[in-house]
């Protein structure tokens, strides 16, 4: 099969032939239709975090996918060949024509979503769900501040929190205000113009941080006692959490086919919606990586843009079309 691989840390992505995977008894073989790009792919490939995020080289990137079940292991009862599915990977990567994956990590593809849309969902939507509900314990009537609300994860967090009956405040670029209001944010603070801790009058119950840098440290100032600071990007100081009498946690996505199935039903009934920014063919994965790196300049060695400089303006995920 064709696949995109990284041969060495920091190296170029190569597109060539590799053996098609075989499956274990609890796995399914999926013919991939689309996969999506995550910041994590670039971090893993760079080798900068190899102590905590090691990869086996040569490595096929890709943490999420949509596709059609080609073959099932002898212990698998939950799905059948020919079924359209989406999910997260559980070992090898999804920048490839076929993927062997645990049956427990997949769910039925929502029928109203294209394969490209479905591939964009699993990582961002499950991260948002676990960030705000599992770790942030967000409840109806509470207020949540979401840093990076217009990003791929942030947009699901805004939609899910709003659907749960919370008041949603998001930090984002000012020109994302209308978009964020349309998906459920009641207030948007332009991070380029204002410091959120100076303009927020009321304290919030939960902060969900999707940004690196000092945003996280400043978030302690706006949290109610007993509140939750959940970060998807960097460790949370336990000393500062104790000092401010809040709970602080750095989350790491724990994917689950069961949760993805619940999210799939919300997508199918139109309660939340996916967003695809750009679709590249699989063999253009390197261009897709340059594209996503521009979203969080500074994080992937891309220079931050100066004031007034043009910037990436599309919302949603960057998707690779495989077949
Ligand atoms: N822990 C986990 O399990 C987990 C899982 C998934 C993702 N993540 C991490 O979560 C982060 C977000 O991922 P993503 O896929 O949502 O990224 P994304 O789609 O690239 O979105 C990034 C967003 O952040 C905005 N932004 C940049 N600086 C900001 C600031 N100072 N304040 C407010 N907004 C700001 C950008 O807006 P502008 O373009 O307008 O600046 C953009 O809308 C990444 O670091 C990713 O690695 C962690």
Tab-separated table of C-alpha atoms and ligand atoms in Angstrom:
chain	number	residue	atom	x	y	z
A	1	UNK	CA	0.000	0.000	0.000
A	2	UNK	CA	0.998	3.658	-0.345
A	3	UNK	CA	1.846	5.573	2.826
A	4	UNK	CA	3.515	8.747	3.998
A	5	UNK	CA	6.472	8.071	6.296
A	6	UNK	CA	9.090	9.892	8.293
A	7	UNK	CA	12.467	8.136	8.144
A	8	UNK	CA	14.347	10.227	10.720
A	9	UNK	CA	13.492	12.858	13.347
A	10	UNK	CA	13.192	16.259	11.690
A	11	UNK	CA	13.425	14.690	8.207
A	12	UNK	CA	11.262	15.081	5.094
A	13	UNK	CA	8.037	13.115	4.668
A	14	UNK	CA	8.324	10.464	1.957
A	15	UNK	CA	5.443	8.912	0.002
A	16	UNK	CA	6.065	5.349	-1.139
A	17	UNK	CA	5.082	1.670	-0.867
A	18	UNK	CA	5.017	-0.208	2.447
A	19	UNK	CA	3.511	-3.592	3.389
A	20	UNK	CA	-0.246	-3.594	4.054
A	21	UNK	CA	-0.791	-4.271	7.790
A	22	UNK	CA	-2.206	-7.527	9.132
A	23	UNK	CA	-4.731	-7.519	11.976
A	24	UNK	CA	-4.844	-9.086	15.452
A	25	UNK	CA	-7.987	-10.819	16.783
A	26	UNK	CA	-9.326	-7.616	18.380
A	27	UNK	CA	-8.517	-5.378	15.404
A	28	UNK	CA	-10.129	-4.314	12.153
A	29	UNK	CA	-8.467	-3.455	8.854
A	30	UNK	CA	-9.807	-0.143	7.578
A	31	UNK	CA	-9.431	1.117	4.030
A	32	UNK	CA	-8.717	4.757	4.774
A	33	UNK	CA	-10.685	7.417	2.916
A	34	UNK	CA	-9.390	10.475	4.783
A	35	UNK	CA	-7.121	11.334	7.690
A	36	UNK	CA	-6.508	14.660	9.439
A	37	UNK	CA	-3.475	16.665	10.506
A	38	UNK	CA	-2.796	17.506	14.151
A	39	UNK	CA	-0.145	19.681	15.801
A	40	UNK	CA	0.900	16.536	17.644
A	41	UNK	CA	2.032	14.959	14.339
A	42	UNK	CA	4.584	17.748	13.865
A	43	UNK	CA	5.738	17.676	17.482
A	44	UNK	CA	6.297	13.904	17.352
A	45	UNK	CA	8.147	14.159	14.016
A	46	UNK	CA	10.438	16.928	15.232
A	47	UNK	CA	11.803	14.748	18.038
A	48	UNK	CA	11.733	17.689	20.462
A	49	UNK	CA	9.468	15.759	22.836
A	50	UNK	CA	10.851	12.265	22.164
A	51	UNK	CA	11.230	11.534	25.900
A	52	UNK	CA	7.474	11.726	26.448
A	53	UNK	CA	6.228	11.157	22.876
A	54	UNK	CA	8.566	8.548	21.381
A	55	UNK	CA	7.919	7.169	17.896
A	56	UNK	CA	9.317	4.124	16.122
A	57	UNK	CA	11.150	5.154	12.945
A	58	UNK	CA	10.359	4.782	10.109
A	59	UNK	CA	7.038	6.182	11.244
A	60	UNK	CA	3.639	6.685	9.593
A	61	UNK	CA	1.959	9.761	11.148
A	62	UNK	CA	-1.778	10.193	11.608
A	63	UNK	CA	-3.943	9.911	14.731
A	64	UNK	CA	-7.431	9.925	13.188
A	65	UNK	CA	-9.243	8.693	10.121
A	66	UNK	CA	-12.448	7.818	8.331
A	67	UNK	CA	-12.829	4.821	6.071
A	68	UNK	CA	-14.519	1.531	5.314
A	69	UNK	CA	-14.007	-1.720	7.223
A	70	UNK	CA	-12.228	-4.177	4.940
A	71	UNK	CA	-11.661	-7.100	7.316
A	72	UNK	CA	-12.368	-7.908	11.004
A	73	UNK	CA	-10.432	-9.954	13.566
A	74	UNK	CA	-11.962	-13.153	14.970
A	75	UNK	CA	-12.913	-11.481	18.296
A	76	UNK	CA	-14.630	-8.479	16.706
A	77	UNK	CA	-18.427	-8.447	16.809
A	78	UNK	CA	-19.225	-4.727	16.846
A	79	UNK	CA	-18.682	-4.012	13.154
A	80	UNK	CA	-18.679	-5.759	9.800
A	81	UNK	CA	-16.846	-5.437	6.490
A	82	UNK	CA	-18.292	-2.682	4.328
A	83	UNK	CA	-19.289	-0.466	7.266
A	84	UNK	CA	-18.253	3.211	7.162
A	85	UNK	CA	-16.383	4.144	10.350
A	86	UNK	CA	-14.247	6.868	11.898
A	87	UNK	CA	-11.851	6.769	14.814
A	88	UNK	CA	-8.465	7.294	16.367
A	89	UNK	CA	-5.430	5.163	15.683
A	90	UNK	CA	-4.064	2.737	18.244
A	91	UNK	CA	-0.504	2.108	17.096
A	92	UNK	CA	0.447	2.746	13.493
A	93	UNK	CA	-0.563	5.962	11.751
A	94	UNK	CA	-3.361	6.817	9.342
A	95	UNK	CA	-1.411	8.638	6.597
A	96	UNK	CA	-1.773	5.402	4.607
A	97	UNK	CA	-4.165	3.428	2.415
A	98	UNK	CA	-4.884	0.801	5.094
A	99	UNK	CA	-4.837	0.829	8.878
A	100	UNK	CA	-5.005	-1.925	11.504
A	101	UNK	CA	-6.855	-0.499	14.514
A	102	UNK	CA	-8.458	-1.789	17.727
A	103	UNK	CA	-12.196	-2.226	17.248
A	104	UNK	CA	-12.677	-0.366	20.555
A	105	UNK	CA	-11.251	2.858	19.058
A	106	UNK	CA	-13.763	3.271	16.241
A	107	UNK	CA	-17.428	4.199	15.819
A	108	UNK	CA	-19.939	4.244	12.993
A	109	UNK	CA	-19.444	7.252	10.700
A	110	UNK	CA	-22.328	9.757	11.024
A	111	UNK	CA	-24.369	9.323	7.842
A	112	UNK	CA	-24.686	13.068	7.194
A	113	UNK	CA	-20.911	13.635	7.182
A	114	UNK	CA	-18.591	13.190	4.214
A	115	UNK	CA	-15.508	11.042	4.780
A	116	UNK	CA	-13.426	14.233	4.821
A	117	UNK	CA	-15.613	15.787	7.506
A	118	UNK	CA	-15.679	12.558	9.532
A	119	UNK	CA	-11.869	12.295	9.557
A	120	UNK	CA	-11.694	15.792	11.048
A	121	UNK	CA	-13.740	14.897	14.130
A	122	UNK	CA	-12.174	12.241	16.436
A	123	UNK	CA	-9.178	14.011	18.006
A	124	UNK	CA	-10.573	17.539	18.271
A	125	UNK	CA	-14.070	16.595	19.424
A	126	UNK	CA	-12.972	13.985	21.982
A	127	UNK	CA	-10.283	16.343	23.342
A	128	UNK	CA	-12.896	19.060	23.748
A	129	UNK	CA	-15.354	16.690	25.452
A	130	UNK	CA	-12.822	15.278	27.884
A	131	UNK	CA	-11.320	18.728	28.547
A	132	UNK	CA	-14.556	20.390	29.534
A	133	UNK	CA	-16.588	17.519	31.016
A	134	UNK	CA	-14.219	14.757	32.199
A	135	UNK	CA	-11.514	17.069	33.589
A	136	UNK	CA	-13.329	20.427	33.829
A	137	UNK	CA	-16.536	18.974	35.359
A	138	UNK	CA	-18.524	21.673	33.545
A	139	UNK	CA	-22.200	21.829	34.487
A	140	UNK	CA	-25.316	23.581	33.230
A	141	UNK	CA	-25.453	27.204	34.435
A	142	UNK	CA	-21.682	27.523	34.907
A	143	UNK	CA	-19.327	29.794	32.972
A	144	UNK	CA	-16.339	28.557	30.997
A	145	UNK	CA	-13.464	30.512	29.450
A	146	UNK	CA	-11.966	28.773	26.410
A	147	UNK	CA	-8.571	30.006	25.190
A	148	UNK	CA	-8.204	29.428	21.457
A	149	UNK	CA	-11.949	29.060	20.940
A	150	UNK	CA	-11.739	29.471	17.155
A	151	UNK	CA	-9.261	26.599	16.701
A	152	UNK	CA	-10.147	23.016	15.823
A	153	UNK	CA	-10.475	21.805	19.432
A	154	UNK	CA	-11.813	25.140	20.681
A	155	UNK	CA	-14.735	25.166	18.251
A	156	UNK	CA	-15.972	21.802	19.578
A	157	UNK	CA	-15.448	22.990	23.160
A	158	UNK	CA	-17.550	26.093	22.457
A	159	UNK	CA	-20.339	24.038	20.844
A	160	UNK	CA	-20.393	21.288	23.496
A	161	UNK	CA	-20.261	23.720	26.423
A	162	UNK	CA	-23.005	25.863	24.959
A	163	UNK	CA	-25.165	22.781	24.260
A	164	UNK	CA	-24.648	21.721	27.900
A	165	UNK	CA	-26.184	25.017	29.058
A	166	UNK	CA	-22.996	26.813	30.119
A	167	UNK	CA	-22.130	30.437	29.397
A	168	UNK	CA	-19.176	30.416	27.015
A	169	UNK	CA	-16.485	33.086	26.835
A	170	UNK	CA	-13.723	32.553	24.294
A	171	UNK	CA	-10.405	34.220	23.539
A	172	UNK	CA	-9.577	34.458	19.840
A	173	UNK	CA	-8.627	36.951	17.152
A	174	UNK	CA	-11.225	39.738	16.912
A	175	UNK	CA	-12.302	38.799	13.398
A	176	UNK	CA	-13.394	35.369	14.677
A	177	UNK	CA	-16.077	36.961	16.858
A	178	UNK	CA	-19.020	36.420	14.483
A	179	UNK	CA	-17.974	32.814	13.860
A	180	UNK	CA	-17.679	32.106	17.589
A	181	UNK	CA	-21.017	33.738	18.328
A	182	UNK	CA	-22.595	31.569	15.617
A	183	UNK	CA	-21.435	28.376	17.343
A	184	UNK	CA	-22.451	29.355	20.872
A	185	UNK	CA	-19.987	31.798	22.465
A	186	UNK	CA	-21.722	34.622	24.286
A	187	UNK	CA	-18.579	36.730	24.550
A	188	UNK	CA	-15.325	36.865	22.598
A	189	UNK	CA	-12.195	38.580	23.900
A	190	UNK	CA	-9.693	39.569	21.199
A	191	UNK	CA	-6.375	38.290	22.515
A	192	UNK	CA	-4.499	40.642	20.188
A	193	UNK	CA	-6.216	43.711	21.648
A	194	UNK	CA	-6.977	42.997	25.302
A	195	UNK	CA	-5.752	40.986	28.249
A	196	UNK	CA	-8.639	38.765	29.273
A	197	UNK	CA	-7.836	39.022	32.992
A	198	UNK	CA	-8.164	42.804	32.798
A	199	UNK	CA	-11.489	42.902	30.940
A	200	UNK	CA	-13.349	40.020	32.598
A	201	UNK	CA	-15.496	41.349	35.441
A	202	UNK	CA	-16.790	38.024	36.739
A	203	UNK	CA	-14.812	34.946	37.635
A	204	UNK	CA	-15.400	31.692	35.771
A	205	UNK	CA	-15.927	28.095	36.891
A	206	UNK	CA	-13.721	26.442	34.288
A	207	UNK	CA	-10.832	27.520	32.064
A	208	UNK	CA	-9.958	25.287	29.114
A	209	UNK	CA	-6.566	26.302	27.743
A	210	UNK	CA	-5.558	25.417	24.189
A	211	UNK	CA	-2.723	27.957	23.920
A	212	UNK	CA	0.899	27.871	25.012
A	213	UNK	CA	2.690	30.646	26.871
A	214	UNK	CA	1.624	32.858	29.749
A	215	UNK	CA	-2.121	32.636	28.952
A	216	UNK	CA	-2.291	29.674	31.323
A	217	UNK	CA	-0.597	31.379	34.269
A	218	UNK	CA	-2.814	34.455	33.877
A	219	UNK	CA	-5.891	32.211	33.911
A	220	UNK	CA	-5.575	31.597	37.663
A	221	UNK	CA	-6.623	35.230	38.150
A	222	UNK	CA	-10.061	34.690	36.606
A	223	UNK	CA	-11.012	31.369	38.219
A	224	UNK	CA	-13.478	31.028	41.087
A	225	UNK	CA	-12.288	29.161	44.157
A	226	UNK	CA	-13.050	25.489	43.606
A	227	UNK	CA	-12.839	25.955	39.832
A	228	UNK	CA	-10.913	23.904	37.272
A	229	UNK	CA	-8.014	24.893	35.038
A	230	UNK	CA	-7.674	22.279	32.305
A	231	UNK	CA	-4.781	22.599	29.893
A	232	UNK	CA	-4.314	20.629	26.695
A	233	UNK	CA	-0.951	22.223	26.005
A	234	UNK	CA	1.329	22.387	29.038
A	235	UNK	CA	1.634	21.163	32.652
A	236	UNK	CA	-0.362	23.095	35.253
A	237	UNK	CA	1.522	24.274	38.344
A	238	UNK	CA	0.155	22.424	41.379
A	239	UNK	CA	1.621	25.065	43.728
A	240	UNK	CA	-0.260	27.848	41.977
A	241	UNK	CA	-3.409	25.725	41.778
A	242	UNK	CA	-3.268	25.182	45.559
A	243	UNK	CA	-2.538	28.867	46.177
A	244	UNK	CA	-5.636	29.879	44.182
A	245	UNK	CA	-7.707	27.013	45.624
A	246	UNK	CA	-8.498	25.542	42.208
A	247	UNK	CA	-7.831	22.179	40.566
A	248	UNK	CA	-5.297	22.237	37.765
A	249	UNK	CA	-4.750	19.423	35.292
A	250	UNK	CA	-2.916	18.903	32.039
A	251	UNK	CA	-5.082	16.508	30.065
A	252	UNK	CA	-4.079	13.974	27.482
A	253	UNK	CA	-6.739	12.613	25.169
A	254	UNK	CA	-7.854	9.093	26.104
A	255	UNK	CA	-9.747	8.094	22.951
A	256	UNK	CA	-12.792	5.864	23.233
A	257	UNK	CA	-15.057	4.416	20.573
A	258	UNK	CA	-17.967	4.778	23.024
A	259	UNK	CA	-17.413	8.523	23.430
A	260	UNK	CA	-16.904	8.926	19.694
A	261	UNK	CA	-20.241	7.173	19.154
A	262	UNK	CA	-21.952	9.740	21.447
A	263	UNK	CA	-20.258	12.580	19.568
A	264	UNK	CA	-21.336	10.949	16.302
A	265	UNK	CA	-24.978	11.090	17.404
A	266	UNK	CA	-24.663	14.817	18.241
A	267	UNK	CA	-23.200	15.383	14.773
A	268	UNK	CA	-25.925	13.333	13.116
A	269	UNK	CA	-28.739	15.258	14.831
A	270	UNK	CA	-27.036	18.571	13.909
A	271	UNK	CA	-26.392	19.650	17.524
A	272	UNK	CA	-22.716	20.197	16.721
A	273	UNK	CA	-21.021	20.526	13.372
A	274	UNK	CA	-17.582	19.730	11.996
A	275	UNK	CA	-15.392	22.185	10.122
A	276	UNK	CA	-12.831	21.322	7.461
A	277	UNK	CA	-10.438	24.123	6.572
A	278	UNK	CA	-8.519	22.604	3.662
A	279	UNK	CA	-8.228	19.218	1.972
A	280	UNK	CA	-4.885	18.062	0.527
A	281	UNK	CA	-4.162	14.816	-1.314
A	282	UNK	CA	-2.203	12.396	0.895
A	283	UNK	CA	0.993	12.828	-1.115
A	284	UNK	CA	0.950	16.559	-0.265
A	285	UNK	CA	1.164	15.939	3.501
A	286	UNK	CA	4.289	18.116	3.751
A	287	UNK	CA	2.343	21.154	2.443
A	288	UNK	CA	-0.465	20.383	4.900
A	289	UNK	CA	2.092	20.410	7.732
A	290	UNK	CA	3.331	23.864	6.695
A	291	UNK	CA	-0.277	25.005	6.680
A	292	UNK	CA	-1.069	23.817	10.230
A	293	UNK	CA	2.273	25.097	11.576
A	294	UNK	CA	1.189	28.617	10.610
A	295	UNK	CA	-1.814	28.294	12.987
A	296	UNK	CA	0.372	28.241	16.085
A	297	UNK	CA	3.448	30.215	15.032
A	298	UNK	CA	6.407	29.851	17.337
A	299	UNK	CA	5.366	26.345	18.365
A	300	UNK	CA	6.694	24.582	15.254
A	301	UNK	CA	9.624	26.829	14.394
A	302	UNK	CA	7.493	29.104	12.182
A	303	UNK	CA	8.028	32.798	12.943
A	304	UNK	CA	5.088	34.531	14.598
A	305	UNK	CA	3.441	37.044	12.266
A	306	UNK	CA	3.808	40.713	13.122
A	307	UNK	CA	0.806	42.983	13.692
A	308	UNK	CA	-1.176	43.501	10.504
A	309	UNK	CA	0.459	40.566	8.705
A	310	UNK	CA	-1.882	38.282	6.746
A	311	UNK	CA	-2.666	35.064	8.585
A	312	UNK	CA	-4.324	31.724	8.055
A	313	UNK	CA	-8.043	32.482	8.187
A	314	UNK	CA	-9.907	29.264	7.662
A	315	UNK	CA	-11.570	27.526	10.581
A	316	UNK	CA	-11.459	23.806	11.175
A	317	UNK	CA	-9.143	20.926	10.486
A	318	UNK	CA	-6.689	20.257	7.726
A	319	UNK	CA	-7.609	16.949	6.107
A	320	UNK	CA	-5.679	14.575	3.823
A	321	UNK	CA	-7.695	12.735	1.175
A	322	UNK	CA	-6.381	9.195	0.873
A	323	UNK	CA	-8.735	7.506	-1.606
B	1	LIG	N1	-3.569	17.288	25.226
B	1	LIG	C1	-4.195	16.711	24.212
B	1	LIG	O1	-4.609	15.543	24.299
B	1	LIG	C2	-4.426	17.515	22.949
B	1	LIG	C3	-5.282	17.017	21.953
B	1	LIG	C4	-5.507	17.818	20.816
B	1	LIG	C5	-4.865	19.057	20.689
B	1	LIG	N2	-4.003	19.476	21.658
B	1	LIG	C6	-3.305	20.763	21.560
B	1	LIG	O2	-4.271	21.805	21.621
B	1	LIG	C7	-3.782	22.948	20.924
B	1	LIG	C8	-4.872	23.479	19.987
B	1	LIG	O3	-5.077	22.545	18.942
B	1	LIG	P1	-6.020	22.892	17.709
B	1	LIG	O4	-5.966	21.714	16.805
B	1	LIG	O5	-7.336	23.391	18.176
B	1	LIG	O6	-5.218	24.129	17.057
B	1	LIG	P2	-5.623	25.075	15.839
B	1	LIG	O7	-6.805	24.557	15.099
B	1	LIG	O8	-4.372	25.317	15.073
B	1	LIG	O9	-6.095	26.432	16.534
B	1	LIG	C9	-5.261	27.303	17.167
B	1	LIG	C10	-6.114	28.546	17.463
B	1	LIG	O10	-5.492	29.281	18.503
B	1	LIG	C11	-5.667	30.667	18.231
B	1	LIG	N3	-4.702	31.416	19.027
B	1	LIG	C12	-3.353	31.536	18.855
B	1	LIG	N4	-2.822	32.240	19.874
B	1	LIG	C13	-3.860	32.583	20.702
B	1	LIG	C14	-3.945	33.292	21.941
B	1	LIG	N5	-2.858	33.811	22.529
B	1	LIG	N6	-5.159	33.415	22.525
B	1	LIG	C15	-6.282	32.891	21.963
B	1	LIG	N7	-6.260	32.211	20.784
B	1	LIG	C16	-5.049	32.062	20.180
B	1	LIG	C17	-5.504	30.743	16.737
B	1	LIG	O11	-6.102	31.913	16.285
B	1	LIG	P3	-5.366	32.960	15.278
B	1	LIG	O12	-4.973	32.143	14.068
B	1	LIG	O13	-6.409	33.947	15.005
B	1	LIG	O14	-4.181	33.463	16.042
B	1	LIG	C18	-6.280	29.501	16.282
B	1	LIG	O15	-7.654	29.798	16.117
B	1	LIG	C19	-2.502	22.509	20.205
B	1	LIG	O16	-1.371	22.945	20.938
B	1	LIG	C20	-2.587	20.991	20.219
B	1	LIG	O17	-1.316	20.360	20.181
B	1	LIG	C21	-3.767	18.719	22.790
